[in-house]
Amino acid sequence: MKPAVIVADVLVIGGGQAALRASIEARRQGAKVVMVSKGQIGTGGSSAISDTVHSAILAPGDSAEIFYQDIVKGGKQVNKPELALALATDCTERVQELQQEFGVQLHFERELVTPGHSFPRRCYHKSGLGVSITRKLREYAEKIGVIFYEKTWIVDLLSDRGRMNPDGISGEGSAVAKGRILGAIGISSDEWMLFIAGNTILAAGGIGRIYAHSDNPIDITGEAIGMAWRHGAELQDMEFIQFYPYRLISPINIDLYTKLFAKGAVMRNEQGTRFLEGYPRKELETRDIVCYEMFKQGRVLLDISQVSDQDLKETSPRLHALLAKEYQGELVVQPVEHYSIGGISIDASGRTGLPGLYACGECTGGVHGANRLGGGALTEALVFGTRAGFAAVTEATTLEEGMVREVVREFVPSESPRSLLNPETKALMLAVRKHVQEIMWNQVGIERSLQGLEQAYTVLSKIAQKVRHHLPLLNMVQTASIVARSAYVRQESRGAHQVIDFPGERDEWRGNLIVHGEELTFRSLS
């Protein structure tokens, strides 16, 4: 049962915008770059189904300093300052090169419609389809020689300390001592794959589908975060989960753009009251505020009676098409899980603190604090993908032939990868996943309670023990458990974290919860 062995200077795990930009930058610096993805590179992941909105400083009077202040204000003052500053400083160059280097045609919106921004910064592709951008990045990456491995499922990282067999892990699911990351273990077409690399970049997305209601792709379940944690990487801000308020769930399931509300759309409760009337920006307040107010109403209806036909056609063509068929029923909106604000702790170059391991994109934490502004996710992918790709090459470690041989020799799986793919195992995965999703939505959702969070953490910890020999499930469940535990520990309500037992922000909690192994500590920013 010999594995296939692939050796690279830089291994990038993921198939979306952050992974592509990291791969491109590493290849531009002269590295041999291998990119591995569960699905098709450039068509899978959250960025491929996004609305293409980025942020750039192009309006007269705007500046990186003003944008930085907006990011920190939106993040409720608990952002990692150097990361927020990097985003504000690099965003314009990274967004402009989409057009100048990669052939993506962008439209810059000159009216201020995005909540939390002091100036217009929205840049987007007119198609509104993220794949319009990721396909261009894929084409460029292929052209310059990035090597793709698609439909390949990464189940664990390779380390020179606490190396793990794919059928079980040392420490019964606990994080192991820090060792150098040497690559990753994957499965493709019922075959074990060993990807051995001088440096590895995790860019495999967030945790959306550990929630029952999410607009993320079905395979976004926090596996990269769980893998990194088990190998000793620090996580931060895991309690902060962003929910997206502008999701139409009936009669069709689609995201609505904030621009629709700038053109006259409003939200009403079942009594017909515009419940956001008392807020200065009403439906255009930041997402954490709108979501929590929607949650308190129960059922929320969309009123587009004041939106012109032309504006509706331009901002929401699918909704316009539905109404053109003379649909007369209610339009129901509901928040859904949208973005993982917390994740792997990194510095401004994507270093995780684990030798050989970098990270970028939604699997990381620290950039956005307690709440992310609109247009921040895709911009973050470009900025930190570029930075991680550059650092992974300039700080490269040469792989000696003896080291490669040793890694291959020590990889001795006791069973075939088919054991993770057979019908019985798939049924187990579906059942566990559904259970986890219900726990997270009901007890670690928009509104939380200490009792519910404690129950969630207890149950999830028990589930993790039961699936400790199934790495992909373990990665997902342990990540969910860390979210619940972090939320239980933060005794205040801040941004996307709202706890009925502790209403309002508390000055003593202005800082970050850091998870390292079984230790959870508070790092003050005051």
Phi, psi and omega in degrees: 000054182288136179280158168285138184242125178237127183246135181216163171288315181228128174254128178244123182256114182141164183226010183258203189293318179296315180296317180295316182292324176295317180296317180298315182293318179296320179292321178300332180275004174097005182278154166280116188244128174245131181243129184237132182219146175299322183244209178277126180295129179092348178236354177252172178085170185292325183294329181290336179253012181286177178267009174075007186283125174241172176238134177215152182266097183231346183281143177303133179092345180280161180203166177298323180296318179294318179297318178303315180297322177297316181299315182290320177297314178297326180277008177059035170069019178240019174293155170283113191305316183294333178283317177298321179292320178298319179298314181292325184284319187268346193304315187294315179297318182292319180290318181296327180289342172304318181278316187284325184257325190248002174075025178264121180275120184247151176247129178261123182273129187260000174253146184276108181231350185269121182303138175091349180264140180274341180224159173297129179223359185292124172234131185207161174276136187297339178292335185070014183246118182303329181297339177296333178267312184295328177294321178296319178295321178298313181302317180294316180300317178297318184298324183269000171104017172292134183266128184257137166235108185254164183051042180237121188264111177280123183252343179194163173269154172263135181224153178275003174221129182069038177302145188242136169281149185291346181263003179182163182229152176289146176080013176049043174095359178275157177295139181264169178297152183296130172226174178284133177279129185247005182138216185205161176254131180226172177232132176214125178051050178061028181230137173289140179234130174251117176257112184250127187214151175297318175221147182237137177244121173272123178214050191254020171088186189264219189232013193315316187275015165272002174251148182294329181234112182209152174262011178281158172301157189295337184263011180268095188228019173078017183297320181297321180294316179298318178299311182299317180298316181297333180268005172106004177287147174280143171248156177213154174059029185293342180286345185266108179241124181271131175254143183261121187280339190263055181248116174280124182248349178205132014272353176229163184252101181212153170282143175254147179275148178300333181301331179300323181282334173289339181264006173123352178292145178224162175253139178228151173276183185291344176273358179088006182277135173280094192287349177262010183303326185282353179267143183306317183256006175051238182292352180257022168290170180296159190299324181298319181292311183298316181299315184292321177294323176296318180302318183292339181278336187087259182266131184236135182246145178266129178246112180246023184296336181261007178266128180292157180300319181293317178296320179295319180297322182284321186269333180213076184299327180291320176293320178299317180296322178297314181291333177295339177272014175069034173292130184243003186277187181286152173248111186256130177243148181208138175295147175227156174299137189230321190205139177269107183286321178272175180163210181292131179284130181227166168261187187291350176254009178084007178290140181261350187094345173267124178304132178087356183237126175239164178209155178202161178085203190290344177283358181254164177232166174110331184293315194255359178068235184261356181196135182262137173284151176300142181085003184272331188291309182292325177295317176302318180302317180291313185296308186275339170297315178298313182295317180293319179298319179294313183294323182297335178270313183292340177249029187293150174248131180286130177274117177280147183301323180296323179295317179299314180299321181293318179300315181295318183295323184279350179276102184231081179291144181271350180210170182285153174297345177300336180297336177270353187239000183285163184303321181296317180291321178298320178296319176299315181300316180296317182294314180296316181300315180297319179298314179298316181301317180293319178299312184294318182291318185279330188240345180231040186258221186292315175244134186235160173226153179302318181297314180296320180293320178296317178297317181299313181297318180298312182293317181295324178296322178292320178297319180301321178295322182291331184251021189295342178264002178246096191303313182299319177294318180300316178304315182293311186293319179294324176297315178299319180298321180292324176300312182296317181295316180297320179295323179294323185285324183284106186265065175195174171245121183214128177056235183281358180254104183241117183241123185295335180285338184225074180291141175085159178281151177234131184303324182291348179257016176280093183173194188235140172273125183248128178249120177226109188061228179271357181272137175234119184232159179254129179247108186287145173251002181283000000 
